[in-house]
Short mmCIF file of C-alpha atoms (C1' of nucleotides) in Angstrom, two decimals:
data_model
loop_
_atom_site.label_atom_id
_atom_site.label_comp_id
_atom_site.label_asym_id
_atom_site.label_seq_id
_atom_site.Cartn_x
_atom_site.Cartn_y
_atom_site.Cartn_z
CA UNK A 1 -2.33 -31.78 -31.89
CA UNK A 2 -1.67 -32.63 -28.02
CA UNK A 3 2.27 -30.86 -27.35
CA UNK A 4 3.40 -31.80 -24.67
CA UNK A 5 5.78 -29.26 -24.53
CA UNK A 6 3.85 -25.67 -24.87
CA UNK A 7 3.10 -23.76 -21.80
CA UNK A 8 0.68 -24.64 -19.81
CA UNK A 9 -1.12 -21.81 -17.77
CA UNK A 10 -1.61 -22.10 -13.93
CA UNK A 11 -4.76 -21.85 -11.74
CA UNK A 12 -4.79 -18.43 -9.20
CA UNK A 13 -3.98 -20.81 -6.41
CA UNK A 14 -1.45 -23.20 -7.97
CA UNK A 15 0.00 -19.57 -8.89
CA UNK A 16 -0.18 -18.95 -5.03
CA UNK A 17 1.49 -22.00 -4.16
CA UNK A 18 4.25 -21.97 -7.25
CA UNK A 19 4.54 -18.71 -5.80
CA UNK A 20 5.55 -19.00 -2.45
CA UNK A 21 7.54 -21.34 -3.54
CA UNK A 22 9.67 -19.48 -4.71
CA UNK A 23 9.64 -16.74 -1.80
CA UNK A 24 10.68 -19.35 0.35
CA UNK A 25 13.98 -20.05 -1.63
CA UNK A 26 13.95 -17.24 -2.47
CA UNK A 27 14.86 -16.73 1.65
CA UNK A 28 17.15 -19.31 2.07
CA UNK A 29 15.55 -22.89 1.08
CA UNK A 30 12.77 -24.27 0.02
CA UNK A 31 9.28 -24.24 2.42
CA UNK A 32 8.83 -28.38 3.63
CA UNK A 33 4.89 -29.41 2.35
CA UNK A 34 3.04 -28.59 6.18
CA UNK A 35 5.11 -25.50 5.47
CA UNK A 36 3.42 -25.18 2.51
CA UNK A 37 0.54 -26.32 3.92
CA UNK A 38 0.14 -23.74 6.64
CA UNK A 39 1.28 -20.77 4.54
CA UNK A 40 -1.68 -21.60 2.38
CA UNK A 41 -3.97 -22.19 5.65
CA UNK A 42 -4.89 -25.97 4.74
CA UNK A 43 -5.58 -28.80 6.79
CA UNK A 44 -4.49 -31.77 5.63
CA UNK A 45 -0.41 -31.45 4.11
CA UNK A 46 -2.81 -34.83 1.64
CA UNK A 47 -4.55 -31.57 -0.30
CA UNK A 48 -0.20 -30.07 -1.20
CA UNK A 49 0.96 -32.86 -1.79
CA UNK A 50 -2.05 -32.67 -4.85
CA UNK A 51 -0.26 -29.15 -5.37
CA UNK A 52 3.34 -30.68 -6.14
CA UNK A 53 1.64 -32.91 -8.31
CA UNK A 54 -0.10 -31.00 -10.43
CA UNK A 55 3.03 -27.94 -10.30
CA UNK A 56 5.15 -30.46 -11.67
CA UNK A 57 3.50 -32.18 -13.93
CA UNK A 58 3.07 -29.44 -15.54
CA UNK A 59 6.46 -29.49 -15.57
CA UNK A 60 7.88 -25.70 -12.49
CA UNK A 61 8.86 -28.49 -11.10
CA UNK A 62 10.87 -31.06 -9.50
CA UNK A 63 10.57 -33.67 -6.82
CA UNK A 64 13.90 -35.70 -5.07
CA UNK A 65 11.76 -37.62 -3.64
CA UNK A 66 11.76 -38.82 0.39
CA UNK A 67 14.61 -36.14 0.43
CA UNK A 68 13.11 -32.54 3.57
CA UNK A 69 12.37 -29.55 1.29
CA UNK A 70 13.93 -31.15 -1.54
CA UNK A 71 11.27 -28.83 -4.28
CA UNK A 72 13.93 -27.67 -7.37
CA UNK A 73 11.94 -25.18 -9.54
CA UNK A 74 12.41 -25.54 -13.68
CA UNK A 75 10.23 -22.34 -14.52
CA UNK A 76 10.81 -18.92 -13.46
CA UNK A 77 13.49 -20.49 -11.13
CA UNK A 78 15.67 -17.50 -8.20
CA UNK A 79 17.82 -16.33 -10.66
CA UNK A 80 17.56 -17.69 -13.70
CA UNK A 81 16.16 -14.40 -16.35
CA UNK A 82 14.86 -15.78 -19.51
CA UNK A 83 17.13 -14.61 -22.90
CA UNK A 84 14.65 -13.61 -26.20
CA UNK A 85 17.07 -13.28 -28.98
CA UNK A 86 14.10 -11.86 -30.89
CA UNK A 87 10.69 -12.18 -30.41
CA UNK A 88 8.42 -14.55 -32.70
CA UNK A 89 5.93 -13.02 -34.65
CA UNK A 90 1.49 -12.18 -33.18
CA UNK A 91 3.07 -13.60 -30.27
CA UNK A 92 2.00 -10.60 -27.99
CA UNK A 93 3.65 -12.68 -24.64
CA UNK A 94 6.64 -12.90 -26.35
CA UNK A 95 8.80 -16.51 -25.91
CA UNK A 96 9.89 -16.00 -22.67
CA UNK A 97 8.25 -19.33 -22.02
CA UNK A 98 10.77 -21.20 -23.69
CA UNK A 99 13.48 -23.08 -21.25
CA UNK A 100 16.39 -23.14 -22.98
CA UNK A 101 16.94 -20.05 -22.62
CA UNK A 102 17.18 -18.95 -19.34
CA UNK A 103 20.27 -16.93 -17.70
CA UNK A 104 21.29 -17.88 -14.70
CA UNK A 105 22.77 -15.17 -13.17
CA UNK A 106 25.57 -17.10 -11.56
CA UNK A 107 27.44 -17.36 -15.13
CA UNK A 108 28.58 -14.05 -14.68
CA UNK A 109 30.80 -15.33 -13.25
CA UNK A 110 33.84 -16.91 -14.69
CA UNK A 111 33.01 -20.03 -14.92
CA UNK A 112 34.16 -22.03 -11.77
CA UNK A 113 35.83 -19.24 -9.73
CA UNK A 114 36.93 -19.35 -6.31
CA UNK A 115 34.46 -17.15 -4.77
CA UNK A 116 37.76 -15.73 -2.62
CA UNK A 117 39.66 -14.82 -6.70
CA UNK A 118 36.26 -12.37 -7.11
CA UNK A 119 35.19 -9.09 -6.52
CA UNK A 120 33.22 -6.04 -7.01
CA UNK A 121 34.93 -2.58 -7.55
CA UNK A 122 32.70 0.61 -8.23
CA UNK A 123 33.66 2.72 -10.92
CA UNK A 124 34.08 6.37 -10.52
CA UNK A 125 34.68 8.91 -13.29
CA UNK A 126 34.76 8.55 -17.52
CA UNK A 127 38.26 7.51 -17.60
CA UNK A 128 37.30 4.05 -19.25
CA UNK A 129 33.96 5.57 -20.55
CA UNK A 130 35.14 4.95 -25.06
CA UNK A 131 35.59 1.35 -23.70
CA UNK A 132 31.77 1.47 -22.26
CA UNK A 133 32.47 1.84 -18.53
CA UNK A 134 29.87 4.18 -17.25
CA UNK A 135 30.90 6.40 -14.30
CA UNK A 136 28.37 4.45 -11.96
CA UNK A 137 28.88 0.55 -13.19
CA UNK A 138 29.79 -1.82 -11.43
CA UNK A 139 33.06 -3.85 -12.59
CA UNK A 140 33.12 -7.42 -11.47
CA UNK A 141 37.32 -8.27 -11.01
CA UNK A 142 38.94 -11.20 -10.77
CA UNK A 143 41.81 -10.94 -8.83
CA UNK A 144 45.26 -12.14 -10.44
CA UNK A 145 48.70 -9.98 -10.61
CA UNK A 146 49.64 -10.10 -13.59
CA UNK A 147 47.32 -9.43 -16.65
CA UNK A 148 47.79 -9.87 -20.76
CA UNK A 149 48.84 -6.10 -22.29
CA UNK A 150 45.13 -4.89 -23.85
CA UNK A 151 42.82 -6.47 -21.08
CA UNK A 152 40.82 -3.84 -18.92
CA UNK A 153 43.06 -4.42 -15.78
CA UNK A 154 42.04 -3.24 -11.26
CA UNK A 155 45.41 -0.99 -10.27
CA UNK A 156 46.65 -0.75 -6.99
CA UNK A 157 47.67 2.66 -6.90
CA UNK A 158 50.21 4.31 -4.61
CA UNK A 159 47.70 5.10 -1.71
CA UNK A 160 45.54 3.67 -1.04
CA UNK A 161 43.28 4.33 -5.01
CA UNK A 162 42.52 1.31 -7.34
CA UNK A 163 41.32 2.51 -10.49
CA UNK A 164 40.02 0.77 -13.84
CA UNK A 165 42.12 0.67 -16.94
CA UNK A 166 43.50 -0.86 -20.64
CA UNK A 167 46.91 -2.42 -19.73
CA UNK A 168 50.04 -0.97 -21.87
CA UNK A 169 52.76 -1.91 -22.48
CA UNK A 170 55.60 0.43 -24.25
CA UNK A 171 59.03 0.49 -24.61
CA UNK A 172 59.22 -2.79 -22.62
CA UNK A 173 57.21 -0.60 -19.77
CA UNK A 174 53.91 -0.91 -18.67
CA UNK A 175 52.30 1.61 -18.62
CA UNK A 176 47.53 2.63 -17.47
CA UNK A 177 45.58 3.61 -20.20
CA UNK A 178 42.29 5.22 -19.68
CA UNK A 179 39.81 5.17 -22.86
CA UNK A 180 38.89 8.75 -22.16
CA UNK A 181 40.82 11.00 -25.62
CA UNK A 182 40.31 13.44 -22.88
CA UNK A 183 42.49 11.61 -20.04
CA UNK A 184 46.12 10.29 -19.51
CA UNK A 185 48.42 7.70 -19.70
CA UNK A 186 49.39 7.17 -16.05
CA UNK A 187 52.74 6.41 -16.28
CA UNK A 188 53.74 5.78 -12.28
CA UNK A 189 54.11 2.80 -9.85
CA UNK A 190 51.08 0.39 -10.01
CA UNK A 191 50.04 -2.27 -8.59
CA UNK A 192 47.73 -5.25 -10.67
CA UNK A 193 45.20 -6.65 -8.27
CA UNK A 194 42.83 -8.35 -11.03
CA UNK A 195 40.89 -8.65 -14.22
CA UNK A 196 38.21 -7.13 -15.35
CA UNK A 197 35.49 -9.64 -16.25
CA UNK A 198 31.39 -7.98 -15.98
CA UNK A 199 30.71 -4.89 -16.51
CA UNK A 200 26.63 -4.22 -14.28
CA UNK A 201 24.76 -1.54 -14.72
CA UNK A 202 22.22 -0.75 -12.88
CA UNK A 203 19.68 2.01 -14.13
CA UNK B 1 43.19 -6.89 21.93
CA UNK B 2 40.77 -8.96 21.26
CA UNK B 3 37.60 -7.43 18.28
CA UNK B 4 34.89 -10.22 17.53
CA UNK B 5 34.93 -8.80 14.37
CA UNK B 6 37.47 -10.40 13.61
CA UNK B 7 38.45 -12.31 10.29
CA UNK B 8 38.80 -15.72 11.91
CA UNK B 9 41.04 -18.36 10.72
CA UNK B 10 39.25 -22.15 10.25
CA UNK B 11 41.84 -25.59 9.83
CA UNK B 12 41.96 -27.26 7.59
CA UNK B 13 38.66 -29.83 8.19
CA UNK B 14 36.65 -27.22 8.74
CA UNK B 15 36.95 -25.27 5.68
CA UNK B 16 36.35 -28.78 4.29
CA UNK B 17 33.26 -29.15 5.69
CA UNK B 18 32.38 -25.64 4.94
CA UNK B 19 32.51 -26.41 1.33
CA UNK B 20 31.10 -29.05 1.37
CA UNK B 21 27.47 -26.72 2.99
CA UNK B 22 29.32 -24.17 -0.22
CA UNK B 23 28.51 -27.09 -3.31
CA UNK B 24 25.62 -28.40 -1.61
CA UNK B 25 23.12 -25.60 -0.83
CA UNK B 26 24.40 -24.53 -4.84
CA UNK B 27 23.63 -26.93 -6.54
CA UNK B 28 20.05 -27.50 -4.92
CA UNK B 29 18.93 -28.04 -0.86
CA UNK B 30 21.87 -27.47 2.13
CA UNK B 31 22.82 -30.48 3.00
CA UNK B 32 21.63 -32.33 6.48
CA UNK B 33 23.79 -32.64 9.68
CA UNK B 34 23.93 -36.39 8.73
CA UNK B 35 24.72 -36.46 4.61
CA UNK B 36 27.72 -34.47 5.83
CA UNK B 37 28.77 -37.13 8.13
CA UNK B 38 28.46 -39.26 5.82
CA UNK B 39 30.53 -36.80 3.40
CA UNK B 40 33.05 -35.91 5.58
CA UNK B 41 33.39 -39.44 7.06
CA UNK B 42 31.61 -39.10 10.80
CA UNK B 43 30.13 -41.90 12.18
CA UNK B 44 28.01 -39.54 14.31
CA UNK B 45 26.12 -37.04 14.30
CA UNK B 46 27.46 -35.21 17.06
CA UNK B 47 30.35 -34.62 15.10
CA UNK B 48 29.15 -32.81 12.79
CA UNK B 49 27.67 -30.35 14.77
CA UNK B 50 30.97 -29.61 16.42
CA UNK B 51 32.10 -28.31 13.37
CA UNK B 52 28.78 -26.59 12.97
CA UNK B 53 29.30 -24.53 15.46
CA UNK B 54 33.11 -23.85 15.54
CA UNK B 55 31.69 -22.74 12.05
CA UNK B 56 28.48 -20.71 13.40
CA UNK B 57 30.52 -19.07 16.12
CA UNK B 58 34.03 -18.13 13.76
CA UNK B 59 30.25 -16.45 11.82
CA UNK B 60 31.03 -18.11 8.76
CA UNK B 61 27.31 -19.56 9.20
CA UNK B 62 23.91 -19.25 10.94
CA UNK B 63 21.44 -22.27 11.57
CA UNK B 64 17.41 -21.45 12.72
CA UNK B 65 17.19 -24.26 15.37
CA UNK B 66 15.64 -27.73 14.73
CA UNK B 67 14.56 -26.50 10.48
CA UNK B 68 16.29 -29.14 8.98
CA UNK B 69 18.46 -27.54 6.29
CA UNK B 70 18.50 -24.34 7.84
CA UNK B 71 21.60 -23.95 7.20
CA UNK B 72 23.18 -20.42 6.35
CA UNK B 73 26.06 -18.90 4.62
CA UNK B 74 27.35 -15.90 6.21
CA UNK B 75 30.42 -15.37 4.35
CA UNK B 76 31.46 -15.96 0.96
CA UNK B 77 27.62 -17.27 0.68
CA UNK B 78 26.47 -18.29 -2.88
CA UNK B 79 24.74 -15.52 -5.45
CA UNK B 80 26.90 -12.57 -2.95
CA UNK B 81 30.92 -10.72 -4.52
CA UNK B 82 32.74 -8.77 -2.35
CA UNK B 83 32.15 -4.49 -2.95
CA UNK B 84 34.87 -3.06 -2.37
CA UNK B 85 35.05 0.50 -2.61
CA UNK B 86 38.26 1.27 -0.92
CA UNK B 87 41.38 -0.53 -0.80
CA UNK B 88 43.04 -0.53 2.46
CA UNK B 89 46.79 0.86 2.83
CA UNK B 90 49.02 -2.69 2.93
CA UNK B 91 46.82 -5.21 3.59
CA UNK B 92 47.57 -6.98 0.01
CA UNK B 93 44.93 -9.43 0.91
CA UNK B 94 42.08 -6.99 0.47
CA UNK B 95 39.31 -5.80 1.96
CA UNK B 96 37.15 -8.34 1.21
CA UNK B 97 36.19 -9.87 3.96
CA UNK B 98 33.80 -7.12 4.34
CA UNK B 99 30.49 -8.88 5.09
CA UNK B 100 28.47 -5.84 5.11
CA UNK B 101 29.26 -4.84 1.36
CA UNK B 102 28.12 -7.64 -0.11
CA UNK B 103 27.01 -7.45 -3.90
CA UNK B 104 24.34 -9.66 -4.01
CA UNK B 105 23.43 -10.95 -7.58
CA UNK B 106 19.95 -11.33 -7.11
CA UNK B 107 20.46 -6.86 -6.69
CA UNK B 108 21.14 -6.98 -10.40
CA UNK B 109 16.59 -7.32 -10.34
CA UNK B 110 14.44 -4.59 -10.10
CA UNK B 111 14.35 -4.57 -6.53
CA UNK B 112 10.16 -6.82 -5.97
CA UNK B 113 10.22 -7.44 -9.41
CA UNK B 114 8.15 -10.67 -10.85
CA UNK B 115 9.95 -12.98 -12.62
CA UNK B 116 7.54 -12.50 -15.16
CA UNK B 117 7.78 -9.25 -15.61
CA UNK B 118 12.25 -9.57 -17.31
CA UNK B 119 13.34 -10.79 -19.89
CA UNK B 120 17.25 -10.25 -21.17
CA UNK B 121 18.23 -9.58 -24.67
CA UNK B 122 21.61 -9.90 -25.61
CA UNK B 123 22.38 -6.71 -27.66
CA UNK B 124 23.11 -5.95 -31.59
CA UNK B 125 25.58 -3.66 -32.99
CA UNK B 126 27.01 -0.41 -32.27
CA UNK B 127 23.28 1.79 -32.16
CA UNK B 128 23.95 2.87 -28.28
CA UNK B 129 27.57 2.56 -27.81
CA UNK B 130 27.93 6.70 -26.68
CA UNK B 131 25.23 5.51 -24.08
CA UNK B 132 28.05 2.55 -23.13
CA UNK B 133 25.74 0.14 -24.05
CA UNK B 134 27.76 -2.53 -26.30
CA UNK B 135 27.86 -5.02 -29.84
CA UNK B 136 26.75 -8.57 -26.57
CA UNK B 137 26.38 -7.04 -24.01
CA UNK B 138 23.28 -8.94 -22.31
CA UNK B 139 20.11 -6.04 -21.21
CA UNK B 140 17.95 -7.05 -18.79
CA UNK B 141 14.55 -5.69 -19.61
CA UNK B 142 11.25 -4.67 -17.60
CA UNK B 143 8.04 -5.39 -20.06
CA UNK B 144 5.95 -3.27 -19.44
CA UNK B 145 4.19 -1.06 -22.55
CA UNK B 146 4.64 2.66 -22.20
CA UNK B 147 8.70 4.39 -21.34
CA UNK B 148 8.59 8.45 -20.15
CA UNK B 149 10.72 10.46 -23.00
CA UNK B 150 15.20 9.84 -22.37
CA UNK B 151 14.22 6.22 -20.79
CA UNK B 152 15.54 3.46 -23.56
CA UNK B 153 14.03 0.71 -24.86
CA UNK B 154 12.76 -2.64 -26.40
CA UNK B 155 10.95 -1.93 -28.80
CA UNK B 156 9.04 -4.26 -30.47
CA UNK B 157 9.47 -2.55 -34.65
CA UNK B 158 7.58 -4.29 -37.66
CA UNK B 159 8.86 -7.73 -38.70
CA UNK B 160 9.63 -8.94 -35.33
CA UNK B 161 13.00 -7.21 -35.41
CA UNK B 162 13.60 -6.02 -30.65
CA UNK B 163 16.27 -2.74 -30.96
CA UNK B 164 17.29 -1.01 -27.52
CA UNK B 165 16.66 2.98 -28.48
CA UNK B 166 16.25 6.26 -26.53
CA UNK B 167 12.53 6.69 -26.62
CA UNK B 168 12.07 11.04 -28.76
CA UNK B 169 9.28 12.75 -28.67
CA UNK B 170 9.51 15.35 -31.97
CA UNK B 171 6.64 17.52 -32.34
CA UNK B 172 4.31 14.82 -29.85
CA UNK B 173 5.42 11.92 -31.69
CA UNK B 174 7.24 8.93 -29.76
CA UNK B 175 10.54 8.26 -32.31
CA UNK B 176 14.01 5.21 -31.94
CA UNK B 177 17.06 7.80 -31.06
CA UNK B 178 20.29 6.00 -31.18
CA UNK B 179 22.96 6.95 -28.86
CA UNK B 180 25.43 6.37 -32.02
CA UNK B 181 25.74 10.12 -34.30
CA UNK B 182 26.69 7.73 -37.28
CA UNK B 183 22.79 6.79 -36.84
CA UNK B 184 19.59 8.10 -37.29
CA UNK B 185 16.65 8.73 -35.51
CA UNK B 186 13.83 6.00 -36.84
CA UNK B 187 10.09 6.97 -37.52
CA UNK B 188 8.80 4.16 -37.73
CA UNK B 189 6.31 2.67 -36.17
CA UNK B 190 6.68 1.09 -32.87
CA UNK B 191 5.47 -0.61 -30.02
CA UNK B 192 7.09 -0.71 -26.14
CA UNK B 193 8.30 -3.61 -24.87
CA UNK B 194 10.14 -2.61 -21.97
CA UNK B 195 12.03 -0.26 -20.44
CA UNK B 196 15.89 -1.35 -19.69
CA UNK B 197 16.93 -1.91 -16.20
CA UNK B 198 20.27 -3.49 -16.46
CA UNK B 199 23.85 -3.43 -18.82
CA UNK B 200 25.99 -6.94 -18.62
CA UNK B 201 29.26 -7.34 -20.26
CA UNK B 202 30.94 -10.41 -20.02
CA UNK B 203 35.22 -9.37 -20.65
"C1'" DT C 1 48.69 -29.42 36.12
"C1'" DA C 2 44.87 -27.76 34.66
"C1'" DC C 3 42.40 -25.11 31.01
"C1'" DG C 4 40.61 -24.68 26.90
"C1'" DC C 5 39.57 -25.81 22.34
"C1'" DT C 6 39.84 -29.51 18.23
"C1'" DA C 7 37.93 -33.59 17.26
"C1'" DC C 8 36.65 -37.48 17.24
"C1'" DC C 9 32.17 -41.87 18.50
"C1'" DA C 10 27.10 -43.69 20.38
"C1'" DC C 11 23.25 -43.43 21.67
"C1'" DA C 12 19.05 -42.13 22.37
"C1'" DC C 13 14.84 -39.06 21.70
"C1'" DA C 14 10.67 -36.31 20.33
"C1'" DT C 15 9.32 -33.88 16.55
"C1'" DC C 16 9.70 -33.54 11.75
"C1'" DT C 17 8.37 -34.87 6.87
"C1'" DG C 18 7.16 -37.81 3.29
"C1'" DT C 19 4.65 -40.62 1.62
"C1'" DG C 20 0.06 -44.10 1.50
"C1'" DT C 21 -4.93 -44.85 1.38
"C1'" DG C 22 -10.26 -43.30 1.70
"C1'" DG C 23 -12.92 -39.64 0.99
"C1'" DT C 24 -16.07 -35.20 -0.60
"C1'" DT C 25 -17.43 -31.87 -3.25
"C1'" DG C 26 -16.94 -29.37 -8.07
"C1'" DT C 27 -17.46 -28.05 -12.26
"C1'" DC C 28 -16.39 -28.62 -17.44
"C1'" DA C 29 -16.26 -31.79 -21.33
"C1'" DA C 30 -17.74 -35.68 -24.02
"C1'" DT D 1 -24.17 -40.00 -17.24
"C1'" DT D 2 -19.73 -41.00 -17.07
"C1'" DG D 3 -15.15 -38.95 -17.34
"C1'" DA D 4 -10.65 -35.71 -15.29
"C1'" DC D 5 -9.99 -32.72 -13.22
"C1'" DA D 6 -10.09 -29.20 -9.29
"C1'" DA D 7 -9.14 -28.66 -4.41
"C1'" DC D 8 -9.74 -29.80 -0.96
"C1'" DC D 9 -10.07 -33.37 4.31
"C1'" DA D 10 -8.08 -36.47 7.88
"C1'" DC D 11 -4.90 -40.22 9.49
"C1'" DA D 12 -1.94 -43.16 10.07
"C1'" DC D 13 2.83 -44.97 9.12
"C1'" DA D 14 8.90 -45.29 8.59
"C1'" DG D 15 11.90 -43.26 8.65
"C1'" DA D 16 14.05 -39.07 8.79
"C1'" DT D 17 15.76 -35.67 11.67
"C1'" DG D 18 17.93 -32.57 14.90
"C1'" DT D 19 19.52 -32.14 19.73
"C1'" DG D 20 20.59 -34.57 23.94
"C1'" DT D 21 23.90 -36.61 26.72
"C1'" DG D 22 28.07 -37.93 28.43
"C1'" DG D 23 32.19 -40.23 26.64
"C1'" DT D 24 36.95 -40.01 24.70
"C1'" DA D 25 41.94 -38.44 22.94
"C1'" DG D 26 45.73 -34.97 21.80
"C1'" DC D 27 47.02 -31.00 21.26
"C1'" DG D 28 49.15 -26.86 22.48
"C1'" DT D 29 49.32 -22.59 26.69
"C1'" DA D 30 49.17 -20.22 30.77
#
DNA sequence: TACGCTACCACACATCTGTGTGGTTGTCAA
DNA sequence: TTGACAACCACACAGATGTGTGGTAGCGTA
């Protein structure tokens, strides 16, 4: 009847402590025990330890003994979002407690990519709308000087203009191909500056 | 002739130290001075301090005095991507050093949203293709039980099926409206489980 | 040559920090 | 009533931690 991996509830105070820790991690550093005590109004470090033990036992965090500030969140960590595939029957609260399917925001970047090889570009205009890329979208680009036909690339045109287009090839010559039947292909000279790896759109 | 905000180069060793710090921050915690010394093979904490001072003076990091592990990266920070609007003339390396325009991955989430109110959903099918939402896209949803006409919502249909559609209204009755002229509106009963806040597509 | 800078070292020291020990009070279920 | 647990407190202590002081050596520039 008892399962270890069941979703254990937190008391109001435990949640308050957890939220403070989350905030601190988000803003910069995990707090020290005494910082937590001070924030929560506790007079003793022992009290904080009791809370950390409780949160740890309930699977919300992990600590690497002895190391200062070594609080690691396990559930609802910063930069992680539960990924739901299907919503189980009769569960009004969704299945989001599921620790397995967490979408890491870092996953958006190509794995192992050097920070210096990535940049973001605001999409202007509707020339790629048939590829599902809309005006205002943010395009994450990995820098590279070459690309393959069919790739969506960021290209630099003559006058400092950057544009996102399919890389096309016709009679051995590369050109820029929009994904919008109202737009014409661009045969002007251009430089490949990178390849599209991610599209982000905020509503 | 000398500008403070110019991009100052790093020596090879300084870059090595910076990379180690970045790694540590990425994996969990910023390192202590002694952890850096150990990793770099330095025999003295003073040496590390010299490096931190140098990196700090060059604008790569900031420290909050006296606090343990309080190293904060300013350039090329984890989870931040340079956002480029236009690419300056004659600059083959792009303008990515620009500290002002950094896209924080955390920005993808609705500001101040509680972690528990967010989840992600894989988009299946092409019913929203005219809204630029393609098969395989990841939809970030903020949980809410109600929405306004015209919002794109995640709705729960009878049999545990979740679907992403426009919320429509006809003769006072809500219905689900696809963004694809080949699809029919859905008039079956449904429950609003959340509102679309972000679309992410990986290539 | 003097100066600034990088690149190190040794060591002392005041705090910071996590942990250990031993309590108290109250609630709730068995 | 016994036991488990939440929710606190006090205090001591070893070791971690950032900082301060004072060096040495090499290199390139003015």
